[in-house]
Each structure stands twice: as structure tokens, then as C-alpha cells.
Coordinates of C-alpha atoms in Angstrom, one line a residue:
M1 CA 0.2 0.3 0.3
S2 CA 1.2 3.5 -0.9
E3 CA -0.2 4.8 2.7
G4 CA 1.8 7.2 4.9
R5 CA 4.7 7.0 2.3
K6 CA 6.2 10.1 0.8
I7 CA 6.0 11.0 -3.2
T8 CA 9.5 11.4 -4.7
G9 CA 8.6 11.6 -7.9
Y10 CA 6.5 10.8 -11.0
D11 CA 7.6 7.9 -13.7
P12 CA 8.0 9.3 -17.4
M13 CA 6.5 7.0 -19.4
T14 CA 3.7 6.2 -16.9
G15 CA 3.3 9.1 -15.0
A16 CA 2.9 6.5 -11.9
P17 CA 3.9 8.1 -8.8
I18 CA 6.9 7.1 -7.0
Y19 CA 7.1 6.1 -3.8
E20 CA 9.9 6.8 -1.0
E21 CA 11.3 3.0 -0.1
A22 CA 10.8 2.2 3.5
A23 CA 13.6 1.7 5.4
P24 CA 14.0 -1.6 7.2
A25 CA 12.8 -2.0 10.8
P26 CA 15.9 -1.6 13.1
T27 CA 17.3 -4.6 15.4
G28 CA 19.1 -4.9 18.3
K29 CA 19.5 -3.3 21.4
I30 CA 18.5 0.2 22.4
T31 CA 21.6 1.9 24.0
G32 CA 20.4 5.7 23.7
Y33 CA 18.9 8.5 21.8
D34 CA 20.1 10.7 19.1
P35 CA 20.6 14.3 21.0
M36 CA 19.3 16.2 17.5
T37 CA 16.1 14.2 16.8
G38 CA 15.5 11.9 20.1
A39 CA 15.1 8.8 17.8
P40 CA 16.5 5.8 19.2
V41 CA 19.9 4.7 18.6
Y42 CA 20.1 0.7 18.4
E43 CA 23.1 -1.9 19.2
E44 CA 24.7 -2.5 16.1
V45 CA 24.3 -6.2 15.2
A46 CA 27.2 -8.2 14.0
P47 CA 26.6 -10.3 10.3
A48 CA 25.9 -13.6 10.8
P49 CA 29.5 -15.7 10.5
S50 CA 30.0 -17.7 7.0
A51 CA 30.1 -21.4 7.8
A52 CA 33.6 -22.5 8.5
P53 CA 35.3 -25.0 6.0
T54 CA 35.0 -28.5 7.2
G55 CA 37.2 -31.0 5.4
K56 CA 40.6 -32.3 5.1
I57 CA 43.3 -30.0 3.5
T58 CA 44.7 -30.9 0.7
G59 CA 46.6 -28.1 -0.6
Y60 CA 47.1 -24.1 -1.3
D61 CA 45.0 -22.2 -4.2
P62 CA 48.1 -20.9 -6.5
M63 CA 46.3 -17.9 -7.2
T64 CA 45.2 -16.7 -3.1
G65 CA 47.5 -18.5 -1.1
E66 CA 44.1 -20.1 0.6
P67 CA 43.8 -23.5 1.9
V68 CA 42.2 -25.8 -0.4
Y69 CA 39.7 -28.7 1.4
E70 CA 38.7 -32.0 0.2
G71 CA 35.7 -31.8 -1.9
S72 CA 36.6 -28.2 -3.3
A73 CA 38.5 -26.9 -6.2
P74 CA 40.8 -24.4 -6.3
T75 CA 40.4 -21.1 -8.3
P76 CA 41.4 -21.9 -11.9
P77 CA 45.0 -20.4 -13.1
P78 CA 43.8 -17.5 -16.3
T79 CA 44.7 -18.2 -19.3
G80 CA 45.0 -15.7 -22.4
K81 CA 47.8 -13.3 -23.2
I82 CA 48.6 -10.9 -20.4
T83 CA 47.5 -7.1 -22.3
G84 CA 48.0 -5.0 -18.6
Y85 CA 47.6 -4.5 -14.6
D86 CA 44.8 -3.5 -12.9
P87 CA 45.6 -0.4 -11.4
M88 CA 43.7 -1.0 -8.1
T89 CA 44.6 -4.8 -7.2
G90 CA 48.3 -4.6 -9.2
E91 CA 46.4 -8.3 -10.7
P92 CA 47.1 -8.9 -14.5
V93 CA 44.6 -8.8 -17.0
Y94 CA 43.8 -11.4 -19.5
S95 CA 43.1 -11.0 -23.2
G96 CA 40.5 -13.4 -24.7
G97 CA 41.4 -16.0 -22.0
K98 CA 39.2 -17.7 -19.2
G99 CA 39.7 -17.1 -15.2
G100 CA 41.0 -14.4 -13.6
S101 CA 40.0 -11.0 -12.4
G102 CA 40.6 -9.1 -15.8
A103 CA 39.0 -8.1 -19.1
G104 CA 37.8 -11.5 -20.7
G105 CA 37.7 -13.7 -17.6
T106 CA 34.7 -14.3 -15.3
G107 CA 34.2 -11.5 -13.7
G108 CA 31.9 -9.9 -16.2
V109 CA 30.5 -10.7 -20.2
P110 CA 33.0 -12.3 -22.4
K111 CA 34.5 -10.2 -25.3
A112 CA 33.5 -12.9 -27.3
A113 CA 29.7 -12.4 -26.3
K114 CA 30.3 -9.0 -26.9
I115 CA 31.9 -9.7 -30.5
A116 CA 28.7 -11.8 -30.9
G117 CA 26.6 -8.6 -30.1
I118 CA 28.4 -6.9 -33.1
V119 CA 28.1 -9.5 -35.8
A120 CA 24.6 -10.2 -35.4
G121 CA 23.8 -6.6 -34.6
G122 CA 25.2 -6.0 -38.3
I123 CA 23.2 -9.3 -39.5
V124 CA 20.2 -8.1 -38.3
V125 CA 20.2 -4.6 -38.7
V126 CA 22.1 -3.8 -42.2
L127 CA 21.0 -7.3 -43.8
I128 CA 17.5 -6.1 -43.8
L129 CA 18.1 -2.5 -45.1
A130 CA 20.7 -4.2 -48.1
L131 CA 18.2 -6.3 -48.7
I132 CA 15.4 -4.0 -49.5
V133 CA 17.7 -1.6 -51.3
F134 CA 19.9 -3.8 -53.7
R135 CA 19.2 -7.3 -55.8
I136 CA 22.0 -9.7 -54.6
A137 CA 22.9 -13.3 -54.8
L138 CA 21.5 -14.4 -51.7
G139 CA 23.4 -17.7 -51.4
R140 CA 22.8 -21.0 -49.1
N141 CA 20.7 -19.4 -46.6
G142 CA 18.5 -17.3 -49.6
K143 CA 15.4 -19.0 -47.8
F144 CA 15.8 -17.1 -44.9
L145 CA 17.1 -13.9 -46.9
L146 CA 14.0 -14.0 -49.3
A147 CA 11.6 -13.7 -46.3
L148 CA 13.3 -11.4 -44.2
K149 CA 13.5 -8.9 -47.8
R150 CA 9.7 -10.0 -48.2
S151 CA 8.5 -9.2 -44.5
A152 CA 9.8 -5.6 -45.1
D153 CA 6.5 -3.7 -46.2
L154 CA 6.9 -0.9 -44.1
G155 CA 3.4 0.9 -44.7
A156 CA 2.5 4.1 -47.1
F157 CA 3.7 6.1 -44.4
V158 CA 7.5 4.7 -43.3
E159 CA 7.8 4.4 -47.3
A160 CA 6.6 8.4 -47.9
L161 CA 9.1 9.3 -45.6
D162 CA 12.2 6.7 -47.9
V163 CA 15.1 8.6 -49.0
S164 CA 17.6 6.3 -48.7
D165 CA 18.5 6.3 -52.2
I166 CA 18.9 10.0 -52.0
I167 CA 21.3 9.8 -49.5
L168 CA 23.3 6.3 -50.6
N169 CA 23.6 8.2 -54.3
G170 CA 25.1 11.7 -51.9
D171 CA 23.3 13.6 -54.5
Y172 CA 20.6 15.5 -52.8
T173 CA 18.5 19.2 -51.9
T174 CA 16.7 19.4 -48.8
G175 CA 14.4 22.6 -48.1
L176 CA 12.5 24.4 -45.3
T177 CA 10.0 27.0 -45.1
L178 CA 8.5 28.9 -42.6
T179 CA 5.7 31.2 -43.9
S180 CA 3.1 33.4 -41.8
D181 CA 1.0 36.6 -43.0
D182 CA 4.5 38.7 -42.0
L183 CA 7.2 36.6 -42.7
T184 CA 8.9 34.0 -44.7
V185 CA 12.0 32.4 -44.1
E186 CA 13.7 29.6 -46.9
M187 CA 16.8 27.6 -46.0
E188 CA 18.1 25.4 -48.1
A189 CA 20.7 22.4 -48.3
A190 CA 22.5 20.9 -50.8
G191 CA 25.7 18.5 -51.6
D192 CA 27.0 16.8 -54.8
A193 CA 29.5 13.9 -53.1
G194 CA 30.5 13.0 -56.4
K195 CA 32.2 16.3 -57.4
G196 CA 32.8 17.6 -53.1
N197 CA 30.6 20.3 -53.4
Y198 CA 28.1 21.7 -50.6
S199 CA 26.0 25.2 -50.3
Y200 CA 23.8 26.0 -47.6
W201 CA 21.6 28.8 -48.3
A202 CA 18.8 30.8 -46.4
H203 CA 16.7 34.2 -47.3
A204 CA 14.3 36.1 -44.9
D205 CA 11.5 38.4 -45.3
A206 CA 9.8 40.3 -42.1
D207 CA 7.4 42.6 -43.5
G208 CA 9.6 43.9 -46.4
N209 CA 13.1 43.8 -44.8
E210 CA 14.9 40.9 -46.4
A211 CA 18.4 39.3 -45.8
E212 CA 20.3 36.5 -47.2
A213 CA 22.6 34.1 -46.6
T214 CA 25.2 31.6 -48.4
L215 CA 28.1 29.3 -47.2
T216 CA 29.8 27.2 -50.0
L217 CA 32.3 24.1 -49.6
D218 CA 34.3 22.4 -52.4
K219 CA 37.5 20.9 -52.7
K220 CA 39.2 23.9 -51.7
T221 CA 37.6 26.9 -50.3
L222 CA 34.9 27.6 -47.6
A223 CA 33.3 30.6 -49.0
L224 CA 30.4 33.0 -46.9
Y225 CA 28.4 35.9 -48.3
V226 CA 25.9 37.8 -46.3
P227 CA 25.4 41.0 -48.6
E228 CA 23.1 42.6 -46.0
I229 CA 26.0 42.4 -43.3
L230 CA 29.2 42.9 -45.4
D231 CA 29.5 44.1 -48.8
D232 CA 32.5 41.7 -49.4
V233 CA 32.4 37.6 -50.1
L234 CA 34.5 35.7 -47.1
V235 CA 36.7 32.9 -48.5
Y236 CA 38.9 30.6 -46.4
N237 CA 41.3 28.7 -48.7
Y238 CA 41.3 25.1 -46.3
T239 CA 44.5 23.5 -48.4
E240 CA 47.0 26.0 -48.7
D241 CA 49.6 27.0 -46.3
N242 CA 47.8 30.3 -44.5
D243 CA 49.5 32.6 -41.9
G244 CA 47.1 34.6 -40.9
Y245 CA 45.1 35.0 -37.1
I246 CA 42.6 31.9 -37.8
A247 CA 44.9 29.8 -39.4
E248 CA 47.1 30.1 -36.0
Q249 CA 44.3 28.9 -33.9
Q250 CA 44.0 25.6 -31.9
G251 CA 42.4 23.2 -33.9
M252 CA 42.5 25.0 -37.3
E253 CA 44.5 22.3 -38.6
Q254 CA 42.1 19.1 -37.8
I255 CA 39.1 21.6 -38.8
C256 CA 40.9 21.8 -42.6
E257 CA 41.3 18.4 -42.6
N258 CA 37.8 17.6 -41.7
L259 CA 36.6 19.7 -44.6
E260 CA 39.1 18.1 -46.7
A261 CA 37.9 14.6 -45.7
T262 CA 34.5 15.5 -46.4
T263 CA 34.8 17.6 -49.6
S264 CA 36.6 14.3 -50.8
M265 CA 34.3 11.5 -49.5
P266 CA 32.3 9.7 -52.2
A267 CA 28.6 9.1 -52.3
P268 CA 27.8 6.3 -49.8
K269 CA 26.4 3.6 -52.1
K270 CA 29.9 2.1 -53.3
Y271 CA 30.9 1.6 -49.2
Y272 CA 27.2 0.5 -48.6
K273 CA 27.6 -2.5 -51.3
L274 CA 30.5 -3.5 -49.8
L275 CA 29.1 -3.7 -46.4
Q276 CA 26.1 -5.3 -47.5
S277 CA 28.5 -8.1 -49.5
A278 CA 30.3 -8.7 -45.5
V279 CA 26.7 -9.1 -44.3
I280 CA 25.6 -11.6 -46.8
K281 CA 28.7 -13.3 -47.0
S282 CA 28.9 -13.6 -42.8
F283 CA 25.0 -15.0 -42.5
N284 CA 25.8 -17.8 -45.3
K285 CA 28.4 -19.2 -42.9
L286 CA 25.8 -19.8 -40.6
K287 CA 24.4 -23.7 -40.3
F288 CA 20.5 -23.6 -39.7
H289 CA 18.4 -26.7 -38.5
K290 CA 14.4 -27.2 -37.9
I291 CA 13.5 -26.7 -34.5
S292 CA 9.8 -27.2 -32.6
S293 CA 7.4 -24.9 -34.5
K294 CA 5.6 -21.8 -33.1
G295 CA 2.3 -20.7 -32.2
I296 CA 2.2 -17.1 -33.5
K297 CA -1.1 -14.7 -34.0
I298 CA -1.2 -13.1 -37.4
N299 CA -4.0 -12.0 -39.5
G300 CA -6.0 -12.6 -36.1
K301 CA -5.4 -16.2 -36.2
K302 CA -3.2 -18.2 -34.7
R303 CA -0.3 -19.8 -37.1
D304 CA 1.2 -22.8 -36.9
C305 CA 5.3 -21.4 -38.0
K306 CA 8.0 -23.6 -38.5
G307 CA 11.4 -23.0 -36.6
Y308 CA 14.9 -22.5 -37.6
S309 CA 17.9 -22.6 -35.7
A310 CA 21.6 -21.4 -36.1
E311 CA 24.5 -20.7 -33.6
L312 CA 26.5 -18.1 -34.2
N313 CA 30.6 -19.3 -35.2
E314 CA 33.9 -18.2 -35.7
A315 CA 33.2 -18.7 -39.4
A316 CA 30.6 -16.1 -39.8
A317 CA 32.3 -13.3 -37.0
R318 CA 35.8 -13.8 -38.9
T319 CA 33.5 -13.1 -42.4
F320 CA 31.9 -10.1 -41.0
L321 CA 34.9 -8.4 -39.7
T322 CA 37.0 -9.3 -42.6
G323 CA 34.4 -7.7 -44.6
L324 CA 33.8 -4.3 -42.6
E325 CA 37.2 -3.7 -42.6
K326 CA 37.9 -4.1 -46.7
T327 CA 34.5 -1.7 -46.6
W328 CA 36.7 1.0 -44.4
N329 CA 40.1 0.3 -46.1
T330 CA 38.2 1.0 -49.4
Y331 CA 36.7 4.1 -47.5
E332 CA 40.4 5.2 -46.6
K333 CA 41.4 5.3 -49.7
D334 CA 39.1 7.0 -51.6
A335 CA 38.6 9.9 -48.9
K336 CA 41.3 12.4 -46.9
V337 CA 40.7 10.6 -43.1
P338 CA 42.5 12.4 -40.8
E339 CA 45.0 10.7 -39.3
E340 CA 43.7 10.5 -35.6
V341 CA 40.9 8.5 -37.1
S342 CA 42.4 6.7 -39.3
D343 CA 44.9 5.2 -36.5
K344 CA 41.5 4.8 -33.6
V345 CA 40.2 2.4 -36.7
E346 CA 43.5 0.4 -36.9
D347 CA 43.5 -0.6 -33.4
F348 CA 40.1 -1.7 -33.4
F349 CA 40.3 -4.2 -36.5
D350 CA 43.7 -5.1 -34.8
T351 CA 42.0 -5.5 -31.6
M352 CA 39.3 -8.1 -33.2
S353 CA 41.3 -9.9 -34.8
D354 CA 43.2 -11.0 -31.7
Q355 CA 40.1 -11.8 -30.2
D356 CA 38.9 -16.0 -29.6
F357 CA 35.6 -16.9 -30.1
D358 CA 35.1 -19.7 -27.6
D359 CA 32.2 -18.8 -26.2
I360 CA 30.6 -17.0 -29.6
D361 CA 28.8 -20.4 -30.4
D362 CA 26.6 -19.7 -27.3
S363 CA 25.0 -17.0 -29.6
E364 CA 22.1 -18.3 -31.1
I365 CA 19.2 -16.6 -34.0
H366 CA 16.1 -18.2 -34.3
I367 CA 13.9 -17.4 -37.2
Y368 CA 10.4 -18.8 -37.6
L369 CA 8.9 -18.6 -41.1
Y370 CA 5.2 -18.3 -42.2
G371 CA 4.0 -17.7 -45.9
G372 CA 7.2 -17.3 -47.0
K373 CA 7.9 -14.4 -44.7
V374 CA 9.4 -13.9 -40.8
A375 CA 6.9 -14.4 -38.0
R376 CA 9.4 -14.2 -35.5
L377 CA 13.3 -13.1 -34.9
E378 CA 15.1 -13.8 -31.9
F379 CA 18.7 -13.1 -31.0
E380 CA 20.1 -14.5 -28.0
A381 CA 24.0 -13.8 -27.2
Y382 CA 25.5 -15.1 -24.3
G383 CA 25.4 -12.8 -21.0
S384 CA 22.8 -10.3 -22.6
D385 CA 18.8 -10.2 -23.0
V386 CA 17.0 -12.0 -25.7
L387 CA 15.8 -9.4 -28.5
C388 CA 12.7 -10.7 -30.1
I389 CA 10.7 -9.1 -33.0
E390 CA 6.9 -10.6 -33.7
F391 CA 4.9 -9.5 -36.9
H392 CA 1.0 -9.9 -36.2
G393 CA 0.4 -8.7 -40.1
G394 CA -2.5 -6.8 -41.0
D395 CA -3.2 -5.0 -44.1
Y396 CA 0.7 -4.9 -44.4
W397 CA 3.0 -7.4 -42.9
T398 CA 4.6 -4.9 -40.6
Q399 CA 1.7 -2.9 -39.2
N400 CA 1.3 -5.3 -36.2
M401 CA 4.8 -5.7 -34.4
T402 CA 6.1 -6.7 -30.9
V403 CA 9.8 -5.8 -30.0
E404 CA 10.5 -7.3 -26.9
S405 CA 14.1 -7.0 -25.0
A406 CA 15.4 -6.7 -20.9
G407 CA 11.8 -7.6 -19.9
T408 CA 10.1 -4.2 -21.8
A409 CA 8.0 -5.0 -24.4
V410 CA 7.4 -2.0 -27.4
E411 CA 3.6 -2.5 -28.9
I412 CA 3.1 -1.4 -32.6
S413 CA -0.5 -1.4 -34.2
G414 CA -2.5 -0.2 -36.7
K415 CA -5.1 -0.6 -39.3
S416 CA -6.3 0.9 -42.4
E417 CA -9.4 2.0 -43.3
K418 CA -10.9 3.9 -46.4
K419 CA -7.1 4.9 -47.6
V420 CA -6.8 6.0 -44.1
E421 CA -3.4 4.5 -42.5
K422 CA -3.8 4.2 -38.6
R423 CA -0.6 3.0 -36.1
K424 CA -0.1 3.6 -32.6
I425 CA 3.6 2.4 -30.8
S426 CA 3.4 2.0 -27.0
A427 CA 5.3 0.7 -24.3
A428 CA 4.0 -0.3 -21.0
S429 CA 0.4 0.5 -21.9
V430 CA 1.5 4.4 -22.4
D431 CA 1.2 5.8 -25.7
I432 CA 4.6 6.9 -27.3
L433 CA 3.4 7.5 -30.8
E434 CA -0.1 7.2 -32.9
Y435 CA -0.2 8.7 -36.6
K436 CA -3.2 8.9 -39.0
Y437 CA -2.1 9.1 -42.8
N438 CA -4.5 9.7 -45.8
T439 CA -2.8 7.9 -48.2
R440 CA -4.4 9.5 -50.9
S441 CA -4.8 13.6 -50.3
G442 CA -1.5 13.5 -48.0
E443 CA -3.7 14.6 -44.8
L444 CA -1.6 13.8 -41.6
Q445 CA -2.0 13.6 -37.9
V446 CA 0.8 12.5 -35.6
E447 CA 0.2 12.8 -31.8
L448 CA 3.7 12.2 -29.3
G449 CA 4.1 11.7 -25.9
N450 CA 2.5 10.9 -22.9
N451 CA 0.4 12.1 -20.4
I452 CA 3.0 14.2 -18.6
A453 CA 4.5 15.6 -22.3
S454 CA 2.8 15.8 -25.8
A455 CA 3.0 17.2 -29.1
K456 CA 0.6 17.1 -31.8
I457 CA 1.3 17.8 -35.4
K458 CA -1.1 18.7 -38.3
G459 CA -0.4 18.6 -41.7
K460 CA 0.4 17.0 -45.2
L461 CA 2.6 14.6 -46.6
V462 CA 3.3 13.6 -50.2
K463 CA 5.7 11.3 -51.8
K464 CA 7.3 12.8 -54.6
G465 CA 9.8 11.0 -56.8
K466 CA 12.6 9.6 -54.8
G467 CA 11.6 12.3 -52.4
F468 CA 9.0 13.8 -50.0
S469 CA 7.3 17.3 -49.4
L470 CA 5.5 17.4 -45.8
T471 CA 3.8 20.4 -44.6
V472 CA 2.9 21.4 -41.5
D473 CA 0.0 23.5 -40.7
D474 CA 0.4 23.6 -37.0
I475 CA 2.0 22.3 -34.1
E476 CA 1.2 22.3 -30.4
A477 CA 3.4 21.3 -27.3
E478 CA 3.6 22.2 -24.4
G479 CA 0.6 24.8 -24.1
M480 CA 1.8 26.6 -27.4
S481 CA 1.3 26.3 -31.0
L482 CA 2.6 27.7 -34.2
S483 CA -0.6 28.8 -35.4
G484 CA -1.1 31.1 -32.2
M485 CA 2.8 32.7 -32.5
L486 CA 2.0 33.4 -36.3
N487 CA -0.9 34.4 -38.1
D488 CA -1.5 31.7 -41.1
A489 CA 1.7 29.9 -40.7
S490 CA 2.8 26.7 -42.2
L491 CA 6.2 25.1 -42.5
T492 CA 7.4 22.9 -44.8
L493 CA 10.1 20.0 -45.5
T494 CA 11.2 18.7 -48.3
M495 CA 13.8 16.6 -49.8
T496 CA 15.1 16.0 -53.9
K497 CA 17.1 14.0 -55.7
G498 CA 19.9 15.9 -57.3
A499 CA 22.5 18.9 -55.9
K500 CA 21.0 22.8 -56.6
I501 CA 24.4 24.3 -55.7
K502 CA 24.6 27.7 -54.7
K503 CA 26.7 29.6 -56.2
V504 CA 28.7 32.8 -55.0
D505 CA 31.3 35.5 -56.8
T506 CA 34.7 34.4 -55.0
K507 CA 37.1 36.9 -57.7
T508 CA 37.2 39.8 -55.3
A509 CA 36.5 38.2 -51.9
V510 CA 38.3 39.0 -49.1
D511 CA 41.0 36.2 -47.9
L512 CA 40.7 35.3 -44.2
G513 CA 43.7 33.3 -44.5
D514 CA 46.3 35.8 -44.4
M515 CA 44.2 38.4 -42.0
S516 CA 45.7 39.5 -39.4
E517 CA 44.1 39.7 -35.5
E518 CA 43.7 43.4 -35.9
K519 CA 41.8 43.6 -39.1
L520 CA 40.1 40.3 -38.2
T521 CA 38.6 42.2 -35.0
K522 CA 37.7 45.2 -37.2
L523 CA 35.9 43.1 -39.5
A524 CA 34.0 41.4 -36.9
E525 CA 33.1 44.7 -35.4
K526 CA 31.3 46.0 -38.5
A527 CA 29.7 42.5 -38.8
A528 CA 28.2 42.5 -35.4
K529 CA 26.6 45.9 -35.2
N530 CA 25.2 45.5 -39.2
G531 CA 23.8 42.0 -38.2
E532 CA 22.6 43.8 -34.7
E533 CA 20.9 46.1 -36.5
L534 CA 19.3 43.6 -39.3
L535 CA 18.1 41.4 -36.9
K536 CA 16.2 44.2 -35.1
D537 CA 14.4 45.1 -38.6
L538 CA 13.8 41.2 -39.2
T539 CA 12.3 40.5 -35.8
K540 CA 10.6 44.2 -34.6
D541 CA 7.2 42.3 -35.4
L542 CA 7.5 39.0 -33.9
P543 CA 5.9 38.0 -30.9
G544 CA 7.6 37.9 -28.2
E545 CA 6.6 34.3 -27.2
L546 CA 8.8 33.5 -30.6
M547 CA 12.0 35.5 -29.7
D548 CA 12.2 33.2 -26.6
E549 CA 11.4 30.0 -28.3
L550 CA 14.3 30.9 -31.3
G551 CA 16.8 32.8 -28.4
L552 CA 16.5 35.7 -30.6
D553 CA 16.6 38.5 -27.8
S554 CA 19.9 36.5 -26.3
L555 CA 21.4 36.9 -29.7
L556 CA 20.6 40.2 -30.1
G557 CA 22.1 40.7 -26.6
D558 CA 25.5 39.0 -27.8
L559 CA 25.8 40.9 -30.7
G560 CA 25.3 44.2 -29.0
G561 CA 27.6 43.0 -26.5
Y562 CA 30.4 42.3 -28.8
D563 CA 32.4 45.9 -28.6
E564 CA 33.3 44.5 -25.0
Y565 CA 35.5 41.7 -26.7
A566 CA 36.8 43.6 -29.7
L567 CA 40.1 45.1 -29.2
P568 CA 40.1 48.8 -28.6
A569 CA 41.2 51.2 -31.2
E570 CA 42.9 53.7 -28.5
E571 CA 43.3 53.5 -24.7
A572 CA 40.3 55.4 -23.1
A573 CA 41.0 57.9 -20.7
P574 CA 40.5 56.6 -16.7
A575 CA 36.7 57.7 -15.8
V576 CA 36.7 60.6 -13.3
E577 CA 35.3 59.6 -9.6
Q578 CA 32.6 61.5 -9.2
P579 CA 31.5 62.5 -5.4
V580 CA 28.1 61.0 -3.8
E581 CA 25.8 63.1 -2.1
E582 CA 24.9 61.9 1.3
P583 CA 20.9 62.2 1.6
A584 CA 19.2 64.7 4.1
Y585 CA 18.6 63.4 7.6
D586 CA 14.5 63.2 7.4
G587 CA 14.1 62.0 11.3
D588 CA 13.3 58.3 10.6
W589 CA 16.1 56.0 10.0
S590 CA 15.1 53.5 11.7
W591 CA 15.7 49.8 10.8

């Protein structure tokens, strides 16, 4: 019962009260009373002694020196390579071996089990995604791979948001537009991985006050142009040996290396295919055998689903890791990866290649099939919780599902009525997400959260080629709404295939790479002053509530206070201290 117990908080998932844990009842003789609280002080009760060992001493433990009694076994000596020493105890730490208290010993989950988790995780996740995107040779376990592919029917709402083809080809344009009666804000990002060109553009129009900004990145330069703030285009040639103030700042070399890596990185599709091949080859190293069927509820009826099981084996693990390393090596050759990152990844593969896989066969995958599709998928790693995904069918295969791990079940339920797709995700009987999507008109309603915090979204989602267009007419959250802050407001997010790269003229640009600290400071002062004036013009008619939400008041304060950090043009004369006039006595100076 909760009566008499103090509430210390509320469960964020269910809203149920959390009560203070009751202290155990004291035992022992009262020896006095606390002088501050008056509470009785009890005599400390010693813990019950452990049972004394019995039997004849047959020897001494080689690890601890303790006597070994008849009928008991000494601590087994550790095996494996010593990789270091425990800083607390000085005991050796073993790699991959059994016994001992170090890594790889019995003090925790064996490393082989963790490797099993990595391998199987890759098999389950990457495999499903790879099968959706590419047509591939399935190999000896093709029956199960094909079943996984057939099961990947995700529904119209998820399919409308699917932009995997655009991302894998690395050739895209994304846009975000906010419109209302007196305000229009547009933002656009475009990238062409094949050519190493990227651009980011923004435009705002607040009741006739306009501003525009363009940032471009290619294989040599980073350029910025904000005509309402500075007349000139600013450029930084990050591949050259610059000797200005910016170039000398700590971390600038790393930033330039990252920019080079970004513009030299090819489209992800090439590496995704290599990774997909590694996962398929690894999966085909598994040896499946039949197990007992399982009754699973599908489309409202209990169905008899055939079961198959396979133990994870060393061949599958090493095949996956070899393919993963091949994928990385190919990427590393194509892209200019920073040396620091390259060294860390190389260390990872060296460590993994030295591991043994003695316990990896304690990890198993169970697959239950019905009608050529996966009805249930289980993964059990040694020392870890079982992950289980169960498909219950519906208008499409994944419409109703259960995902369970570590005693927590996530329920996904749905149905379709007259072209309207309805779906709900809940955990512990608490709704997390619910949506209604009209597959014909594109009308969309989404509700997020629970009885503690929630949000509602209304809008329209339309599939456009390989991309989409999502228009949000209203958002309600925490007692506020978009329509309540801006009249006739709407927010549109788009993603399309093909890069619409913005251009800026850099022929007469100002080079920041060779600029001195003094010149850079003067330039920053001018930009801050013009920026503050521009932002005031753009936001003067915005409601205060929206200003707070966007942090614009704080930004204005930062711009206005920029001169506090700027270099002074000349030393100011010290202020003359003014005398303080004493107040006249009015006859009442009472405290």
C-alpha cells in the first residue's frame, strides 16, 4: 500500500507516482537516543559468521594462497595473453582467456559474447536494409534472406519518408520554409558527393525587410556571403598554407582536415554495397537446423510457424569483420581521412583480429517462418538479454508488431480504413506515438508523448519521386502552438534527388586565411553592428513568445555586447570618480 509513504517523483513513461523506499526495521538493543532528533540509537548487530570450512586440507590455492579443502576445487589459473595490470589490485589483466578478474575473465560478459553482439547486430540491421535497396545473390541461406526481404513492407507513411536512394547516391537538395502573414524564412542545403560540392542558403523576409546568406564548400575553399551585413564575400582556402590569425588558432588544422575529408568522400552507395556483401557472406556461414514450430498470432488467427535455429560461429564472425575492414580500407583510400581517426580504426581492427571466439557459439539466432515471410526473429547473445521481434500482420506485414528485450515490450499496432493508415506505438501501456495518414490526399495527424508531455502535428505528406514534401499546418506542444504565435503559418520540409548548388563570386573576395588579428577584429565589429541592426529589423514584429523560443533576444544581446570583447582602437581615459551626495536626514532612520 502507498498510504503513509512519501511521493518522490513520477514515472516519465506512465505518470505513476514513485514512492520513497521504506527503511528496514531496526534490530538490536537500544543504547541511547539521538541528541538532535530524539530517535533511539540501536546496538550494532554483527553479521552472522559464514560457515567454517570442513574437511581435510589437500593443498593451497595457487592464486590466493588460501587452503583448499577436500571436496572443493582451487581457483583455475587464468589463460590468454596479459594485456596489462589492474590499477587497483596489481593483478594481471588477460585478453580472451578464461579465469582471472581482468578483461576477458569471469568478472563480466566474455569479449566473444560482445563480438557476437556486434556481428549479429550487423546481420539483423544491415541485412534487412541491404535487401530492401539492392538485388543480390542470396547464397545457401537465401530462403531466410528472401523471407526477410518479403517481410520489409513498412506501410505507406514510412515509404513516403524513405529517402535511402537519395542518401546512398549522395546527390540531394533539402529545403525548409516557414511562411506566415508577415514573415517568410527559407533554408536550403544541397550536396553533390561525386564532385565534392556543397552549399547552404537562407533567406528571410519580414514585412519587406530582407536578408540572405550563402555558404559554399568545394575541394579548395569555404566561402560566406551575407550582403546585408558585409559587402564582400569572405573566403578561407583551407588546402593552402595560411599564416593569418585564424590559421594559427588551436584546432584549425583539424578543421581543415575534416573539410578535406568531407569534400573528398564519395557517395555512400559504394561502401554500402561492400558492407552488404560482407553481411550476406557472414550470414551464409551460419548452419541452420529445424526446431519446434511456434504458434504465433498473425492476421487475427494463431498460425503454426516453422522454426529454424543457428549458432553464431567463428567463421561467420571473422567473415563479417574481414568484410567490415575491407569496406573501411576502401573508404580510407578514397577519402582523405584524418590520421587520428585512421589510427583509432586500425587499432580497433587489430584488437578484434586478436580475439578468440571460444564462447561465440553460445549466441543463437532463431527464425520462424510463415507464408514465406518472417513471423518471429530472436537473437540471444551469451550474457545478454534476448531480443525478439514478432510480426502479427495486417494490411501489410509490419503493421502490427511486438519488439521485446530486457523485460520491456514495445507494441506497434495499426489498421487501415478507407485509404487512412492508422498506427500506434506504445510501451508499458503508455502511448508514445500515434498517427493517421491519408494515402490518397496526404493529410497527416501525429500525436507524440504521454500524459506528462505531448505534442500534436497536423499537415500533409506527399511522396515526390525518390523524395518527399511534408507541410505542417500546426504544431502544438507545452501549451503553445505555431498557429497561435504566427497568423496563417505553415512549415514545409522537402527533400529531392539532385543537387541545386548555390554559387557565390569569389574573384574579389576577402581572404581570411592571411588576415591579421587587428583586421579580423575590425571586420568582426562591423559584422556584429550590421548584424544587430538587421536582426532588429527582421524581428521587430515577431511576438515575444516566439523570440524567446528561438533565442533571438539572447542573440541580440550577444551581438550588442560584441564590442566588450573587441580590441580597443585606442586607450580610453580613466573615468573621473564623482562624489556621492549624502541624503538629508529626514528624522527617521529606523532599521
